[in-house]
Structures are given as structure tokens and as C-alpha cells.
mmCIF file of C-alpha atoms and ligand atoms in Angstrom:
data_model
loop_
_atom_site.group_PDB
_atom_site.id
_atom_site.type_symbol
_atom_site.label_atom_id
_atom_site.label_comp_id
_atom_site.label_asym_id
_atom_site.label_seq_id
_atom_site.Cartn_x
_atom_site.Cartn_y
_atom_site.Cartn_z
ATOM 1 C CA MET Y 236 -51.970 13.550 -42.372
ATOM 2 C CA LEU Y 237 -52.299 11.184 -39.445
ATOM 3 C CA SER Y 238 -52.107 8.129 -41.652
ATOM 4 C CA SER Y 239 -48.877 9.385 -43.179
ATOM 5 C CA LEU Y 240 -47.452 9.856 -39.695
ATOM 6 C CA CYS Y 241 -48.324 6.279 -38.731
ATOM 7 C CA HIS Y 242 -46.635 5.087 -41.882
ATOM 8 C CA THR Y 243 -43.487 6.971 -40.914
ATOM 9 C CA VAL Y 244 -43.469 5.573 -37.392
ATOM 10 C CA GLN Y 245 -43.882 2.028 -38.614
ATOM 11 C CA HIS Y 246 -40.684 2.333 -40.604
ATOM 12 C CA LEU Y 247 -38.575 3.632 -37.741
ATOM 13 C CA PRO Y 248 -36.220 1.405 -35.721
ATOM 14 C CA LYS Y 249 -37.843 -0.981 -33.266
ATOM 15 C CA THR Y 250 -36.995 0.267 -29.786
ATOM 16 C CA ALA Y 251 -39.029 3.187 -28.523
ATOM 17 C CA ARG Y 252 -35.948 5.202 -27.681
ATOM 18 C CA ALA Y 253 -34.437 4.698 -31.106
ATOM 19 C CA ALA Y 254 -37.747 5.575 -32.727
ATOM 20 C CA GLN Y 255 -37.876 8.790 -30.752
ATOM 21 C CA ILE Y 256 -34.354 9.774 -31.724
ATOM 22 C CA SER Y 257 -35.075 9.053 -35.364
ATOM 23 C CA CYS Y 258 -38.265 11.117 -35.204
ATOM 24 C CA ARG Y 259 -36.279 13.964 -33.734
ATOM 25 C CA ALA Y 260 -33.753 13.735 -36.538
ATOM 26 C CA LEU Y 261 -36.475 13.692 -39.162
ATOM 27 C CA PHE Y 262 -38.642 16.461 -37.803
ATOM 28 C CA SER Y 263 -36.563 18.438 -35.323
ATOM 29 C CA ALA Y 264 -37.001 21.650 -37.261
ATOM 30 C CA GLN Y 265 -40.760 21.497 -36.680
ATOM 31 C CA LEU Y 266 -40.836 20.266 -33.083
ATOM 32 C CA PRO Y 267 -41.340 22.777 -30.250
ATOM 33 C CA GLN Y 268 -38.632 23.321 -27.628
ATOM 34 C CA ASP Y 269 -41.036 23.072 -24.731
ATOM 35 C CA VAL Y 270 -44.638 22.166 -24.012
ATOM 36 C CA MET Y 271 -47.178 22.492 -21.222
ATOM 37 C CA LEU Y 272 -49.003 19.443 -19.938
ATOM 38 C CA TYR Y 273 -52.599 19.917 -18.842
ATOM 39 C CA GLU Y 274 -53.429 16.969 -16.567
ATOM 40 C CA VAL Y 275 -57.031 15.783 -16.797
ATOM 41 C CA GLY Y 276 -56.793 12.601 -14.674
ATOM 42 C CA PRO Y 277 -58.769 13.792 -11.635
ATOM 43 C CA ARG Y 278 -61.645 15.015 -13.841
ATOM 44 C CA ASP Y 279 -61.740 13.204 -17.178
ATOM 45 C CA GLY Y 280 -59.975 10.225 -15.633
ATOM 46 C CA LEU Y 281 -62.206 9.665 -12.652
ATOM 47 C CA GLN Y 282 -65.589 10.832 -14.004
ATOM 48 C CA ASN Y 283 -66.261 7.470 -15.599
ATOM 49 C CA GLU Y 284 -65.200 5.242 -12.689
ATOM 50 C CA LYS Y 285 -68.056 3.076 -11.471
ATOM 51 C CA GLN Y 286 -66.802 2.545 -7.915
ATOM 52 C CA ASN Y 287 -67.370 5.429 -5.535
ATOM 53 C CA ILE Y 288 -64.098 7.244 -4.952
ATOM 54 C CA SER Y 289 -63.970 9.134 -1.682
ATOM 55 C CA THR Y 290 -63.238 12.847 -1.588
ATOM 56 C CA ASP Y 291 -60.122 12.178 0.508
ATOM 57 C CA ILE Y 292 -58.654 9.874 -2.133
ATOM 58 C CA LYS Y 293 -59.326 12.464 -4.849
ATOM 59 C CA VAL Y 294 -57.678 15.125 -2.697
ATOM 60 C CA GLU Y 295 -54.600 12.985 -2.001
ATOM 61 C CA PHE Y 296 -54.387 12.122 -5.705
ATOM 62 C CA ILE Y 297 -54.479 15.793 -6.720
ATOM 63 C CA ASN Y 298 -51.956 16.716 -4.017
ATOM 64 C CA LYS Y 299 -49.551 14.107 -5.373
ATOM 65 C CA LEU Y 300 -49.979 15.484 -8.885
ATOM 66 C CA SER Y 301 -49.416 18.999 -7.551
ATOM 67 C CA ALA Y 302 -46.004 17.912 -6.286
ATOM 68 C CA SER Y 303 -44.879 16.791 -9.745
ATOM 69 C CA GLY Y 304 -44.243 20.115 -11.445
ATOM 70 C CA LEU Y 305 -47.485 20.033 -13.451
ATOM 71 C CA LYS Y 306 -48.791 23.549 -13.951
ATOM 72 C CA ALA Y 307 -52.427 22.712 -14.745
ATOM 73 C CA ILE Y 308 -54.538 19.985 -13.151
ATOM 74 C CA GLU Y 309 -58.207 19.766 -14.121
ATOM 75 C CA ALA Y 310 -59.509 18.952 -10.680
ATOM 76 C CA THR Y 311 -63.227 18.178 -10.990
ATOM 77 C CA SER Y 312 -66.516 19.254 -12.593
ATOM 78 C CA PHE Y 313 -69.400 21.436 -11.538
ATOM 79 C CA VAL Y 314 -71.932 19.590 -13.684
ATOM 80 C CA SER Y 315 -75.269 18.086 -12.707
ATOM 81 C CA PRO Y 316 -74.648 15.338 -10.097
ATOM 82 C CA LYS Y 317 -77.466 13.427 -11.776
ATOM 83 C CA TRP Y 318 -75.369 13.284 -14.922
ATOM 84 C CA VAL Y 319 -71.957 12.608 -13.356
ATOM 85 C CA PRO Y 320 -72.429 11.343 -9.794
ATOM 86 C CA GLN Y 321 -68.726 10.538 -9.333
ATOM 87 C CA LEU Y 322 -67.830 14.240 -9.334
ATOM 88 C CA ALA Y 323 -70.711 15.465 -7.186
ATOM 89 C CA ASP Y 324 -68.183 16.406 -4.475
ATOM 90 C CA GLY Y 325 -66.469 19.058 -6.624
ATOM 91 C CA ALA Y 326 -66.855 21.848 -4.060
ATOM 92 C CA ASP Y 327 -65.393 19.672 -1.266
ATOM 93 C CA VAL Y 328 -62.487 18.634 -3.456
ATOM 94 C CA MET Y 329 -61.706 22.255 -4.251
ATOM 95 C CA ALA Y 330 -61.913 23.198 -0.578
ATOM 96 C CA LYS Y 331 -59.608 20.414 0.599
ATOM 97 C CA ILE Y 332 -56.775 20.255 -1.923
ATOM 98 C CA ASN Y 333 -53.463 21.955 -1.106
ATOM 99 C CA LYS Y 334 -53.352 24.496 -3.898
ATOM 100 C CA GLN Y 335 -49.771 25.116 -4.899
ATOM 101 C CA THR Y 336 -48.647 28.526 -6.074
ATOM 102 C CA GLY Y 337 -48.104 28.454 -9.809
ATOM 103 C CA VAL Y 338 -50.471 25.514 -10.369
ATOM 104 C CA ARG Y 339 -53.877 26.086 -11.982
ATOM 105 C CA TYR Y 340 -56.854 23.945 -10.951
ATOM 106 C CA PRO Y 341 -59.533 24.385 -13.668
ATOM 107 C CA VAL Y 342 -62.930 22.674 -13.488
ATOM 108 C CA LEU Y 343 -65.671 21.899 -16.028
ATOM 109 C CA THR Y 344 -68.793 24.073 -16.033
ATOM 110 C CA PRO Y 345 -71.570 23.255 -18.517
ATOM 111 C CA ASN Y 346 -73.825 26.191 -17.662
ATOM 112 C CA ILE Y 347 -74.249 29.321 -15.570
ATOM 113 C CA ARG Y 348 -75.186 27.297 -12.495
ATOM 114 C CA GLY Y 349 -71.928 25.391 -12.742
ATOM 115 C CA LEU Y 350 -70.008 28.629 -13.061
ATOM 116 C CA GLU Y 351 -71.728 30.143 -10.019
ATOM 117 C CA ASN Y 352 -70.952 27.069 -7.919
ATOM 118 C CA ALA Y 353 -67.371 27.044 -9.143
ATOM 119 C CA VAL Y 354 -66.901 30.717 -8.282
ATOM 120 C CA LYS Y 355 -68.328 30.063 -4.797
ATOM 121 C CA ALA Y 356 -65.748 27.299 -4.436
ATOM 122 C CA GLY Y 357 -62.960 29.747 -5.232
ATOM 123 C CA VAL Y 358 -62.230 28.430 -8.723
ATOM 124 C CA LYS Y 359 -60.131 30.739 -10.897
ATOM 125 C CA GLU Y 360 -60.430 28.890 -14.192
ATOM 126 C CA VAL Y 361 -63.256 26.939 -15.798
ATOM 127 C CA ALA Y 362 -63.739 24.966 -18.999
ATOM 128 C CA ILE Y 363 -66.821 24.891 -21.179
ATOM 129 C CA PHE Y 364 -67.294 21.859 -23.380
ATOM 130 C CA GLY Y 365 -69.024 21.873 -26.730
ATOM 131 C CA ALA Y 366 -69.015 19.321 -29.500
ATOM 132 C CA ALA Y 367 -68.718 19.256 -33.261
ATOM 133 C CA SER Y 368 -71.342 16.522 -33.449
ATOM 134 C CA GLU Y 369 -75.034 17.221 -32.833
ATOM 135 C CA ALA Y 370 -75.595 13.682 -31.588
ATOM 136 C CA PHE Y 371 -72.850 13.898 -28.975
ATOM 137 C CA SER Y 372 -73.903 17.378 -27.881
ATOM 138 C CA LYS Y 373 -77.392 16.038 -27.176
ATOM 139 C CA LYS Y 374 -76.077 12.970 -25.324
ATOM 140 C CA ASN Y 375 -73.526 14.858 -23.240
ATOM 141 C CA ILE Y 376 -75.161 18.166 -22.392
ATOM 142 C CA ASN Y 377 -78.711 17.604 -23.589
ATOM 143 C CA CYS Y 378 -78.887 20.404 -26.140
ATOM 144 C CA SER Y 379 -78.025 21.204 -29.751
ATOM 145 C CA ILE Y 380 -74.697 22.787 -30.724
ATOM 146 C CA ASP Y 381 -76.384 26.169 -31.280
ATOM 147 C CA GLU Y 382 -78.118 26.015 -27.908
ATOM 148 C CA SER Y 383 -74.826 25.071 -26.247
ATOM 149 C CA LEU Y 384 -73.039 28.043 -27.796
ATOM 150 C CA LYS Y 385 -75.721 30.371 -26.434
ATOM 151 C CA ARG Y 386 -75.272 28.851 -22.967
ATOM 152 C CA PHE Y 387 -71.514 29.151 -23.228
ATOM 153 C CA GLU Y 388 -71.747 32.821 -24.164
ATOM 154 C CA GLU Y 389 -73.559 33.448 -20.884
ATOM 155 C CA VAL Y 390 -70.938 31.454 -18.985
ATOM 156 C CA VAL Y 391 -68.012 33.249 -20.617
ATOM 157 C CA SER Y 392 -69.519 36.670 -20.082
ATOM 158 C CA ALA Y 393 -70.238 35.947 -16.376
ATOM 159 C CA ALA Y 394 -66.784 34.394 -15.968
ATOM 160 C CA LYS Y 395 -65.113 37.500 -17.380
ATOM 161 C CA LYS Y 396 -66.944 39.640 -14.833
ATOM 162 C CA GLU Y 397 -65.608 37.381 -12.073
ATOM 163 C CA GLY Y 398 -62.071 37.450 -13.486
ATOM 164 C CA VAL Y 399 -62.266 33.715 -14.195
ATOM 165 C CA ASP Y 400 -60.394 32.358 -17.240
ATOM 166 C CA VAL Y 401 -62.275 30.048 -19.606
ATOM 167 C CA ARG Y 402 -60.953 27.172 -21.664
ATOM 168 C CA GLY Y 403 -63.082 25.718 -24.467
ATOM 169 C CA TYR Y 404 -63.355 22.079 -25.510
ATOM 170 C CA VAL Y 405 -64.597 20.751 -28.847
ATOM 171 C CA SER Y 406 -65.452 17.076 -28.464
ATOM 172 C CA CYS Y 407 -65.830 14.674 -31.369
ATOM 173 C CA ALA Y 408 -63.752 16.866 -33.634
ATOM 174 C CA VAL Y 409 -62.899 13.903 -35.853
ATOM 175 C CA ASP Y 410 -65.358 11.145 -35.206
ATOM 176 C CA CYS Y 411 -68.506 10.732 -33.146
ATOM 177 C CA PRO Y 412 -69.427 7.451 -31.423
ATOM 178 C CA TYR Y 413 -73.064 8.040 -32.412
ATOM 179 C CA SER Y 414 -72.991 9.660 -35.846
ATOM 180 C CA GLY Y 415 -69.595 8.677 -37.311
ATOM 181 C CA LYS Y 416 -67.190 10.904 -39.207
ATOM 182 C CA VAL Y 417 -67.238 14.604 -38.422
ATOM 183 C CA ASP Y 418 -66.622 17.279 -41.056
ATOM 184 C CA PRO Y 419 -63.422 19.164 -40.109
ATOM 185 C CA LYS Y 420 -65.250 22.395 -40.927
ATOM 186 C CA ALA Y 421 -67.787 21.624 -38.183
ATOM 187 C CA ALA Y 422 -64.953 21.252 -35.643
ATOM 188 C CA ALA Y 423 -63.319 24.441 -36.883
ATOM 189 C CA ALA Y 424 -66.624 26.339 -36.664
ATOM 190 C CA VAL Y 425 -67.211 25.402 -33.018
ATOM 191 C CA ALA Y 426 -63.541 26.087 -32.159
ATOM 192 C CA GLY Y 427 -63.834 29.480 -33.869
ATOM 193 C CA ALA Y 428 -67.037 30.278 -31.957
ATOM 194 C CA LEU Y 429 -65.446 29.414 -28.583
ATOM 195 C CA ASP Y 430 -62.315 31.378 -29.443
ATOM 196 C CA GLY Y 431 -64.466 34.326 -30.499
ATOM 197 C CA MET Y 432 -66.216 34.295 -27.121
ATOM 198 C CA GLY Y 433 -62.871 34.838 -25.450
ATOM 199 C CA CYS Y 434 -61.764 31.377 -24.322
ATOM 200 C CA TYR Y 435 -58.050 31.661 -23.592
ATOM 201 C CA GLU Y 436 -57.459 28.258 -25.136
ATOM 202 C CA VAL Y 437 -59.481 25.926 -27.307
ATOM 203 C CA HIS Y 438 -58.660 22.273 -27.663
ATOM 204 C CA VAL Y 439 -59.660 19.913 -30.371
ATOM 205 C CA ALA Y 440 -58.859 16.255 -30.607
ATOM 206 C CA ASN Y 441 -57.560 16.631 -34.153
ATOM 207 C CA MET Y 442 -58.465 18.365 -37.387
ATOM 208 C CA PHE Y 443 -55.872 20.957 -36.673
ATOM 209 C CA SER Y 444 -55.385 21.887 -40.280
ATOM 210 C CA ALA Y 445 -58.963 23.135 -40.623
ATOM 211 C CA THR Y 446 -58.955 24.629 -37.161
ATOM 212 C CA LEU Y 447 -55.590 26.358 -37.544
ATOM 213 C CA ARG Y 448 -57.182 28.489 -40.258
ATOM 214 C CA VAL Y 449 -59.478 30.033 -37.658
ATOM 215 C CA VAL Y 450 -57.622 29.682 -34.324
ATOM 216 C CA PRO Y 451 -53.843 30.120 -33.948
ATOM 217 C CA ALA Y 452 -51.741 27.228 -32.617
ATOM 218 C CA SER Y 453 -50.865 29.227 -29.501
ATOM 219 C CA ARG Y 454 -54.531 29.011 -28.461
ATOM 220 C CA LEU Y 455 -55.052 25.351 -29.297
ATOM 221 C CA ALA Y 456 -54.404 22.258 -27.198
ATOM 222 C CA ALA Y 457 -54.536 18.569 -28.099
ATOM 223 C CA HIS Y 458 -56.809 16.278 -26.096
ATOM 224 C CA CYS Y 459 -56.495 12.746 -27.435
ATOM 225 C CA HIS Y 460 -58.320 9.718 -26.136
ATOM 226 C CA ASP Y 461 -56.752 6.380 -26.953
ATOM 227 C CA THR Y 462 -59.927 4.760 -28.270
ATOM 228 C CA TYR Y 463 -58.248 3.442 -31.418
ATOM 229 C CA GLY Y 464 -54.738 3.173 -29.953
ATOM 230 C CA GLN Y 465 -53.602 6.261 -31.859
ATOM 231 C CA ALA Y 466 -53.378 8.806 -29.039
ATOM 232 C CA ILE Y 467 -49.599 8.989 -28.896
ATOM 233 C CA ALA Y 468 -49.431 9.277 -32.708
ATOM 234 C CA ASN Y 469 -51.966 12.106 -32.550
ATOM 235 C CA ILE Y 470 -49.924 13.815 -29.856
ATOM 236 C CA TYR Y 471 -46.845 13.559 -32.021
ATOM 237 C CA GLN Y 472 -48.738 14.952 -34.992
ATOM 238 C CA SER Y 473 -50.015 17.812 -32.828
ATOM 239 C CA LEU Y 474 -46.442 18.683 -31.860
ATOM 240 C CA LEU Y 475 -45.460 18.729 -35.505
ATOM 241 C CA MET Y 476 -48.319 21.130 -36.184
ATOM 242 C CA GLY Y 477 -47.091 23.572 -33.560
ATOM 243 C CA ILE Y 478 -49.446 22.680 -30.690
ATOM 244 C CA ARG Y 479 -47.709 23.273 -27.383
ATOM 245 C CA THR Y 480 -50.374 22.378 -24.829
ATOM 246 C CA LEU Y 481 -51.094 18.693 -24.434
ATOM 247 C CA ASP Y 482 -53.911 17.260 -22.333
ATOM 248 C CA THR Y 483 -52.841 14.048 -20.655
ATOM 249 C CA SER Y 484 -54.317 11.739 -18.049
ATOM 250 C CA ILE Y 485 -52.214 9.932 -15.525
ATOM 251 C CA ALA Y 486 -52.317 6.143 -15.917
ATOM 252 C CA GLY Y 487 -54.405 6.695 -19.068
ATOM 253 C CA LEU Y 488 -57.478 7.064 -16.858
ATOM 254 C CA GLY Y 489 -60.747 8.121 -18.305
ATOM 255 C CA GLY Y 490 -63.428 7.999 -20.876
ATOM 256 C CA CYS Y 491 -66.626 9.941 -21.061
ATOM 257 C CA PRO Y 492 -69.797 8.404 -19.612
ATOM 258 C CA TYR Y 493 -71.668 9.864 -22.601
ATOM 259 C CA ALA Y 494 -69.303 8.631 -25.335
ATOM 260 C CA LYS Y 495 -69.786 4.899 -25.618
ATOM 261 C CA GLY Y 496 -66.564 2.955 -26.134
ATOM 262 C CA ALA Y 497 -64.293 5.928 -25.460
ATOM 263 C CA ALA Y 498 -60.991 4.934 -23.886
ATOM 264 C CA GLY Y 499 -59.016 7.069 -21.463
ATOM 265 C CA ASN Y 500 -56.861 9.975 -22.477
ATOM 266 C CA VAL Y 501 -53.310 9.551 -23.602
ATOM 267 C CA ALA Y 502 -51.307 8.623 -20.500
ATOM 268 C CA THR Y 503 -49.235 11.376 -18.904
ATOM 269 C CA GLU Y 504 -46.373 8.915 -18.338
ATOM 270 C CA ASP Y 505 -46.302 7.889 -22.030
ATOM 271 C CA VAL Y 506 -46.269 11.510 -23.162
ATOM 272 C CA LEU Y 507 -43.452 12.361 -20.740
ATOM 273 C CA PHE Y 508 -41.423 9.461 -22.125
ATOM 274 C CA LEU Y 509 -42.058 10.683 -25.675
ATOM 275 C CA LEU Y 510 -41.131 14.269 -24.782
ATOM 276 C CA ASP Y 511 -37.953 13.174 -22.997
ATOM 277 C CA GLY Y 512 -36.948 11.093 -25.993
ATOM 278 C CA LEU Y 513 -37.546 14.054 -28.282
ATOM 279 C CA GLY Y 514 -35.663 16.420 -25.975
ATOM 280 C CA ILE Y 515 -38.720 18.642 -25.493
ATOM 281 C CA LYS Y 516 -38.864 20.416 -22.132
ATOM 282 C CA HIS Y 517 -41.958 19.969 -19.945
ATOM 283 C CA GLY Y 518 -40.945 20.733 -16.356
ATOM 284 C CA VAL Y 519 -42.647 17.643 -14.901
ATOM 285 C CA ASP Y 520 -40.920 15.186 -12.552
ATOM 286 C CA LEU Y 521 -41.562 11.693 -13.927
ATOM 287 C CA GLU Y 522 -40.792 10.013 -10.576
ATOM 288 C CA ARG Y 523 -43.497 12.060 -8.833
ATOM 289 C CA ILE Y 524 -45.917 11.275 -11.632
ATOM 290 C CA LEU Y 525 -45.125 7.579 -11.188
ATOM 291 C CA ASP Y 526 -45.864 7.916 -7.455
ATOM 292 C CA ALA Y 527 -49.274 9.421 -8.246
ATOM 293 C CA SER Y 528 -49.883 6.820 -10.956
ATOM 294 C CA LYS Y 529 -49.110 3.960 -8.592
ATOM 295 C CA PHE Y 530 -51.280 5.516 -5.882
ATOM 296 C CA ILE Y 531 -54.416 5.822 -8.023
ATOM 297 C CA SER Y 532 -53.922 2.504 -9.861
ATOM 298 C CA THR Y 533 -53.528 0.658 -6.556
ATOM 299 C CA TYR Y 534 -56.680 2.336 -5.272
ATOM 300 C CA LEU Y 535 -58.639 1.433 -8.405
ATOM 301 C CA GLY Y 536 -57.299 -2.116 -8.272
ATOM 302 C CA ARG Y 537 -55.872 -2.343 -11.765
ATOM 303 C CA PRO Y 538 -52.514 -1.657 -13.402
ATOM 304 C CA SER Y 539 -51.832 1.676 -15.047
ATOM 305 C CA ALA Y 540 -52.852 1.721 -18.717
ATOM 306 C CA SER Y 541 -49.546 3.462 -19.436
ATOM 307 C CA LYS Y 542 -46.910 1.187 -20.944
ATOM 308 C CA ALA Y 543 -44.178 3.567 -19.785
ATOM 309 C CA ALA Y 544 -45.521 3.515 -16.204
ATOM 310 C CA GLN Y 545 -45.668 -0.273 -16.224
ATOM 311 C CA ALA Y 546 -42.055 -0.480 -17.396
ATOM 312 C CA PHE Y 547 -40.728 2.120 -14.957
ATOM 313 C CA LEU Y 548 -42.671 0.739 -11.986
ATOM 314 C CA ALA Y 549 -41.473 -2.786 -12.775
ATOM 315 C CA LYS Y 550 -37.889 -1.489 -12.640
ATOM 316 C CA ARG Y 551 -38.559 0.012 -9.221
ATOM 317 C CA THR Y 552 -39.485 -3.384 -7.835
ATOM 318 C CA ALA Y 553 -36.785 -5.315 -9.756
HETATM 319 C C1 HMG U 208 -75.702 20.396 -18.929
HETATM 320 C C2 HMG U 208 -76.628 19.589 -18.065
HETATM 321 C C3 HMG U 208 -76.727 20.176 -16.664
HETATM 322 C C4 HMG U 208 -78.020 19.665 -18.710
HETATM 323 O O1 HMG U 208 -78.877 18.722 -18.086
HETATM 324 P P1 HMG U 208 -80.443 18.835 -18.206
HETATM 325 O O2 HMG U 208 -81.025 17.612 -17.567
HETATM 326 O O3 HMG U 208 -80.822 19.117 -19.611
HETATM 327 O O4 HMG U 208 -80.678 20.200 -17.445
HETATM 328 P P2 HMG U 208 -81.549 20.677 -16.258
HETATM 329 O O5 HMG U 208 -81.355 22.136 -16.236
HETATM 330 O O6 HMG U 208 -82.944 20.112 -16.390
HETATM 331 O O7 HMG U 208 -80.849 20.034 -14.983
HETATM 332 C C5 HMG U 208 -81.052 18.714 -14.520
HETATM 333 C C6 HMG U 208 -80.808 18.696 -13.031
HETATM 334 O O8 HMG U 208 -79.437 19.018 -12.757
HETATM 335 C C7 HMG U 208 -79.355 20.233 -11.999
HETATM 336 N N1 HMG U 208 -78.240 20.997 -12.553
HETATM 337 C C8 HMG U 208 -78.156 21.579 -13.759
HETATM 338 N N2 HMG U 208 -76.958 22.130 -13.921
HETATM 339 C C9 HMG U 208 -76.283 21.896 -12.782
HETATM 340 C C10 HMG U 208 -74.962 22.206 -12.369
HETATM 341 N N3 HMG U 208 -74.108 22.873 -13.143
HETATM 342 N N4 HMG U 208 -74.562 21.801 -11.138
HETATM 343 C C11 HMG U 208 -75.408 21.119 -10.324
HETATM 344 N N5 HMG U 208 -76.658 20.770 -10.683
HETATM 345 C C12 HMG U 208 -77.076 21.165 -11.904
HETATM 346 C C13 HMG U 208 -80.691 20.911 -12.195
HETATM 347 O O9 HMG U 208 -80.980 21.759 -11.113
HETATM 348 C C14 HMG U 208 -81.624 19.742 -12.265
HETATM 349 O O10 HMG U 208 -81.828 19.224 -10.972
HETATM 350 P P3 HMG U 208 -83.298 18.808 -10.479
HETATM 351 O O11 HMG U 208 -84.135 20.024 -10.621
HETATM 352 O O12 HMG U 208 -83.716 17.690 -11.419
HETATM 353 O O13 HMG U 208 -83.079 18.362 -9.083
HETATM 354 C C15 HMG U 208 -76.218 18.097 -17.986
HETATM 355 O O14 HMG U 208 -76.360 17.550 -19.263
HETATM 356 C C16 HMG U 208 -74.796 17.907 -17.536
HETATM 357 O O15 HMG U 208 -74.457 18.209 -16.402
HETATM 358 N N6 HMG U 208 -73.943 17.344 -18.416
HETATM 359 C C17 HMG U 208 -72.548 17.119 -18.092
HETATM 360 C C18 HMG U 208 -72.089 15.822 -18.681
HETATM 361 C C19 HMG U 208 -70.611 15.634 -18.431
HETATM 362 O O16 HMG U 208 -70.060 16.144 -17.466
HETATM 363 N N7 HMG U 208 -69.971 14.850 -19.297
HETATM 364 C C20 HMG U 208 -68.569 14.547 -19.157
HETATM 365 C C21 HMG U 208 -67.678 15.724 -19.395
HETATM 366 S S1 HMG U 208 -67.446 16.125 -21.103
HETATM 367 C C22 HMG U 208 -66.118 15.155 -21.565
HETATM 368 O O17 HMG U 208 -65.674 14.323 -20.824
HETATM 369 C C23 HMG U 208 -65.485 15.457 -22.873
HETATM 370 C C24 HMG U 208 -64.202 16.273 -22.725
HETATM 371 C C25 HMG U 208 -64.474 17.640 -22.109
HETATM 372 O O18 HMG U 208 -63.255 15.612 -21.903
HETATM 373 C C26 HMG U 208 -63.562 16.498 -24.098
HETATM 374 C C27 HMG U 208 -63.400 15.209 -24.905
HETATM 375 O O19 HMG U 208 -62.760 14.279 -24.416
HETATM 376 O O20 HMG U 208 -63.945 15.154 -26.001
#
């Protein structure tokens, strides 16, 4: 399905805007009217950064994102600091950010300890993260898929008691950096298990056709890394398949320390440009996003990986 989409895009007119309009004309019947962006920059984006990023910078970054109209910002992780030292200050980050009414600030929790720490920090929403590949599960959370599901059941049941919502991730739903191609049924099985536990939303990177048989589109989200340069095409395909929650990362930040070669997530700025071109509502202020993008890229000392951000920011200085 993805390859047929790429084929279609290649035959559209050359400018991005024209391509978007043509896509709209071709597929408008299937495209949603509005979508929700779930920003993962502060967590997925920063977790892999080698330089130490101070808590204050993370807080200012999240505050800037909060001013953009985003409704969900994954703020940090409550994982082992031995495994992800960059996010060891999760509790401080949660204490210091200016939480805006109407904005959710979920965090990652791999186990019951993470959940307890998150609850102590006042977190109202957590995410558990499984994988469809045994090899990646072992590398990322040091247990098999079955063991992880048992752990997640404990987390979900404790979270429910605390009134905390839980989102579920299925990593390596298509391809694993360690073991190669992943059977779509394996992704669907893990997605189904997380959904069955009561996660309010499950996201898979792809393989929606298999997964849609077990989890409805309203409880799925797309989380696409740009490892092979196909993230925006995957996002477009997700929209066509009825997915209305899109995970994005400002400036295309990110990558997982336990997935070798993984690039950052699809850039928030690129997705906003796509959505605007398609006439799909998202409620996010692109100018504010560009402010946050410029802020974090300047701090990290490299240009944004988003082509749209580069173009818009160049116009600002022109
Ligand atoms: C799951 C574990 C903990 C197992 O790690 P382990 O080493 O098997 O477990 P452990 O129980 O032996 O714990 C090791 C140490 O960490 C401590 N510990 C244990 N748990 C916690 C906790 N919650 N908070 C704070 N500390 C904790 C624990 O107390 C112990 O400390 P020590 O006794 O050695 O001093 C570890 O593997 C881990 O933290 N993994 C997280 C890795 C991670 O965060 N990866 C990146 C996020 S996933 C991702 O990016 C993919 C995603 C979600 O974006 C989707 C996609 O793109 O595909």
C-alpha cells in the first residue's frame, strides 16, 4: 500500500503546494476534516541527544510548545536513568513546566516504578511501550514481548486506580533494526493486547491494515520515524486510512538510543505544512511552532531537520 502511495506522489506536479492540492483532489473523500497532533519532541526528540540538556532549557522548550495550540506534548520519561540519562530529570521537568489548561503532558513509563514516580510528579497520562519484535523488546526494555505485556498489565491496572490514562506504543511494527521485517500479524497482536488492557489509544508505525482488524482507527495513532525518508508518505497514508492522531516531533528531533540508525520522528512543521495544504484542521499555530523549533535548534547547534521550518525561517530573515 505504501509503495503505491509513493508511486502516486511521484507522478504529481513538482511544487509541494501543487502536489498537496492534487492529492486533495484525488483523495479528498477519504481524508479526515481534522486531526490531533501529539508532539513527542521533548521526549522522543531529546532522549537521544548526547549533550546534556539542562532542565531549564527543557522547561522553556515545553512552555514554547504549550503556547502553540498543541493539545498533547509528551514531556519526558520515567524510565531507568541508567538506560536514558538525558531524561533523568523527568520529575523536575514536570514540576517546573507551566501546564496549560487543555494541554495534556503524557510521559513514558516502562514499569510500575515508573508509574509510581510519574503519579508522584502529578502526571495524569502515561504511555507504555511494547514492541512487535522480540529483538527490539530485549534491547529497549530488557524483556521478551510476553514479559513486557505482563508488566504493562500491572501498570495499566495501577494507572486505572489512580485515574491516569494510558497510551500504548508498538515499536518496530514494520521493520526491526536488529531482526528485519516484522510480520504485520505480530504488530496487530501486540496492538490488540494493549488495546484489550484498556489503553485509550494505541499507535503503530504502520501495518494499519492488519491492525485495523483488531483496533478501530479512532484508537490508533501514527508514529513515523524518518529513517528511510518515508515518514511524510506514511503520515499521508495513515490519513487515508482514517487515522486522526499523528505523532510528530518538532524540528524532526529524535531517534531511539536502543534502535540503531533510527532517525527522528516526522517533523511537526512538515506535517503542519502538509495538513494546511490538504485543508485539514489541526488547531496549531505554525508561527509559534517555528519559534520553538528555532529555539531548540539554536540550542542544539544545528539546523532544524524540517524542510518546511528551514524554508519558513529563511523567509523570516530574508
Ligand atoms: C525497563 C527497564 C527499567 C528495565 O531495565 P532492567 O535493567 O532490566 O531493570 P532493573 O529492574 O534491573 O532496573 C535497572 C536499574 O534501573 C532502576 N529502575 C528500574 N525502573 C526504573 C524506573 N522506572 N525509574 C527509575 N529507575 C528505574 C532500578 O532500580 C535499577 O537500579 P539499580 O538497582 O541498578 O540502582 C529499562 O530497560 C528501561 O528503563 N528502558 C527504557 C528504555 C527507553 O526509554 N527507551 C526509549 C523509549 S522507547 C522509544 O523511543 C520508542 C517509541 C516509544 O518512541 C516508539 C517508537 O518510536 O517505536
